[in-house]
Amino acid sequence: MAKLYFFYGAMNSGKTTRILQCEYNYTEEGMHAIIMKPSIDTKGNEKIVSRIGASKKVDYLIDKDENIFDLIVSEYGNVDLILVDEAQFLTRRQVNQLMDIVVDLDIPVMCYGLRTDFKGNGFPGSTRLLEIAHELTEIKTICKCGKKAMFNVRLIDGKVVTEGESVAIDGKNKISYTVACCKCFRLKTNHKFDYEEKNN
Ligand SMILES: [Zn+2]
């Protein structure tokens, strides 16, 4: 039986490298894997680019209103595997559609994405995947202090920022990210989880 998989981690944990490797392995075995990603992510446009230099054009960019189940039935009914990069940007409804693909069409779907945004809050796509995926796998990466990095810190022109939209639109400011363990994330961002809960 096919399954819905979610591989999650902080930024720079090697998710894209794994997708490219997986697609390569399938192709080598004579099977057909497709790579999709939500179109909201503009940084690599139609390409997925891994940090170690490998890149590939995605097979399909998913619009936020797209019904992925209908798309697969009409265009990709014979694929052996669906890989989704930047899955945090899917809508909750689209994650439900991926589950329908797994259950009704018996096609495995492997989603890769961030667990949380730079404020430490879940993205809609990743939150839904954490709720319903058959298999959850954390892809671990390391904070500068040596502990496991769980959070993403946004920097603009090298300075830590704590305000802004969870999806950054590239403007004239240079946005970058670094990863941090919980302790370092709180130190860098002055973020108090309890304070946030009280104010929600
Ligand atoms: Zn740390």
XYZ file of C-alpha atoms and ligand atoms in Angstrom:
201
model
C 0.000 0.000 0.000
C 1.283 3.448 -0.887
C 1.973 5.953 1.853
C 2.129 9.694 2.393
C 5.574 10.637 3.717
C 6.713 13.903 5.254
C 10.419 14.609 5.588
C 10.764 17.787 7.592
C 13.590 19.851 8.934
C 15.031 23.321 9.278
C 16.530 25.129 6.307
C 19.730 23.795 4.779
C 19.134 20.295 6.082
C 19.661 18.732 2.665
C 16.027 18.163 1.680
C 16.503 19.105 -1.967
C 19.568 16.888 -2.293
C 17.477 13.953 -1.073
C 14.722 14.691 -3.578
C 17.176 14.749 -6.468
C 18.793 11.522 -5.263
C 15.428 9.828 -4.903
C 14.296 10.873 -8.357
C 17.587 9.636 -9.806
C 17.237 6.253 -8.105
C 13.718 5.768 -9.424
C 14.708 6.737 -12.953
C 17.659 4.357 -12.865
C 15.281 1.536 -11.955
C 13.147 2.366 -14.975
C 10.391 3.936 -12.931
C 8.805 7.322 -13.361
C 9.013 9.859 -10.542
C 7.839 13.438 -10.875
C 8.936 16.457 -8.869
C 6.412 19.134 -7.994
C 6.534 22.230 -5.852
C 4.195 25.060 -4.906
C 4.682 28.070 -7.182
C 4.751 30.460 -4.228
C 8.425 29.752 -3.752
C 10.141 32.146 -6.118
C 13.765 31.715 -5.139
C 14.597 29.028 -7.665
C 11.592 29.553 -9.952
C 11.030 26.339 -11.859
C 14.210 24.748 -10.672
C 15.035 23.036 -7.463
C 18.604 23.709 -6.443
C 20.450 21.770 -3.782
C 23.159 23.339 -1.696
C 25.772 20.975 -3.034
C 25.190 22.243 -6.547
C 22.845 19.761 -8.204
C 19.705 21.179 -9.753
C 16.762 20.115 -11.861
C 13.731 21.719 -13.450
C 10.578 20.640 -11.649
C 7.938 18.735 -13.590
C 5.085 20.832 -12.270
C 4.579 24.064 -10.333
C 1.471 23.885 -8.146
C -0.742 26.954 -7.982
C -2.375 27.593 -4.617
C -5.850 26.934 -6.083
C -4.783 23.812 -7.950
C -6.568 20.547 -7.199
C -3.591 18.182 -7.169
C -5.743 15.050 -7.184
C -7.513 16.119 -10.391
C -4.185 17.088 -11.920
C -2.619 13.699 -11.246
C -5.662 11.821 -12.563
C -5.684 13.782 -15.820
C -1.952 14.280 -16.476
C 0.184 11.910 -14.416
C -1.947 8.847 -13.746
C 0.882 6.393 -14.539
C 3.641 7.791 -12.303
C 5.318 5.577 -9.721
C 6.214 8.296 -7.233
C 5.373 11.930 -6.554
C 8.015 14.096 -4.864
C 6.986 17.502 -3.472
C 9.596 20.109 -2.583
C 8.820 23.112 -0.345
C 5.705 21.274 0.854
C 5.231 23.773 3.676
C 3.662 26.095 1.115
C 0.891 23.680 0.152
C -2.562 24.503 1.491
C -4.192 22.159 3.991
C -6.680 21.195 1.281
C -3.856 20.249 -1.083
C -2.293 17.994 1.546
C -5.683 16.275 1.866
C -5.655 15.832 -1.927
C -2.221 14.201 -1.680
C -3.665 11.752 0.815
C -6.477 10.985 -1.663
C -3.822 10.297 -4.313
C -2.067 7.869 -1.966
C -5.218 6.063 -0.873
C -7.361 6.133 -4.026
C -4.662 5.926 -6.720
C -2.098 3.941 -4.712
C 0.748 6.297 -5.674
C 3.304 7.070 -2.932
C 3.835 10.766 -2.220
C 6.987 12.056 -0.533
C 6.788 15.616 0.743
C 9.812 17.609 1.894
C 9.544 20.881 3.753
C 10.149 23.165 6.663
C 8.420 22.512 9.929
C 8.114 26.154 11.014
C 8.612 29.695 9.751
C 11.090 32.254 11.118
C 8.706 33.068 13.974
C 8.587 29.453 15.076
C 5.025 28.937 13.788
C 3.912 26.037 11.612
C 3.218 26.555 7.931
C -0.245 25.352 6.800
C 1.160 22.602 4.568
C 3.612 21.233 7.102
C 1.135 21.374 9.951
C -1.380 19.324 7.962
C 1.334 16.866 6.940
C 2.422 16.438 10.552
C -1.212 15.655 11.356
C -1.984 13.080 8.685
C 1.144 11.677 6.980
C 1.668 7.924 7.382
C 5.391 8.376 7.988
C 7.217 11.318 9.537
C 10.981 11.627 9.244
C 12.982 14.462 10.704
C 15.994 15.494 8.652
C 18.435 16.737 11.215
C 20.843 19.599 10.922
C 23.105 21.270 13.447
C 23.043 24.628 15.224
C 26.336 26.509 15.572
C 26.406 25.455 19.254
C 26.316 21.773 18.297
C 22.720 20.985 19.278
C 20.043 19.932 16.805
C 18.728 22.932 14.861
C 14.944 23.105 14.842
C 14.291 26.742 13.965
C 14.959 29.176 11.152
C 16.177 32.697 11.882
C 15.559 35.367 9.234
C 18.226 37.951 8.579
C 17.855 41.105 6.498
C 21.173 42.620 5.465
C 22.758 40.398 8.096
C 20.521 41.529 10.987
C 18.035 39.273 12.774
C 14.392 40.234 12.166
C 11.320 38.956 13.992
C 8.541 40.734 12.073
C 7.218 40.238 8.544
C 5.280 37.800 6.392
C 6.161 34.137 6.735
C 6.837 34.006 2.999
C 9.394 36.668 2.154
C 9.095 38.371 -1.192
C 12.549 39.319 -2.368
C 12.872 43.057 -2.496
C 15.861 45.334 -2.336
C 16.842 43.986 1.087
C 18.977 40.915 1.159
C 17.119 38.200 3.057
C 18.998 35.209 4.336
C 18.377 32.532 6.942
C 20.345 30.689 9.530
C 19.268 27.712 11.608
C 19.256 27.467 15.378
C 18.414 25.152 18.244
C 15.619 26.300 20.527
C 17.936 27.966 23.029
C 19.893 29.881 20.383
C 16.651 30.779 18.559
C 15.299 32.374 21.727
C 18.552 34.229 22.343
C 18.820 35.538 18.782
C 15.180 36.563 18.386
C 14.287 37.360 21.994
C 11.375 35.032 21.353
C 9.343 33.841 24.333
C 7.009 31.014 23.370
C 4.939 31.447 26.472
C 4.534 35.167 25.840
C 3.179 34.377 22.393
C 0.628 31.885 23.720
C -0.689 34.386 26.238
C -1.218 36.946 23.500
C -3.053 34.661 21.112
Zn 22.202 26.372 19.485
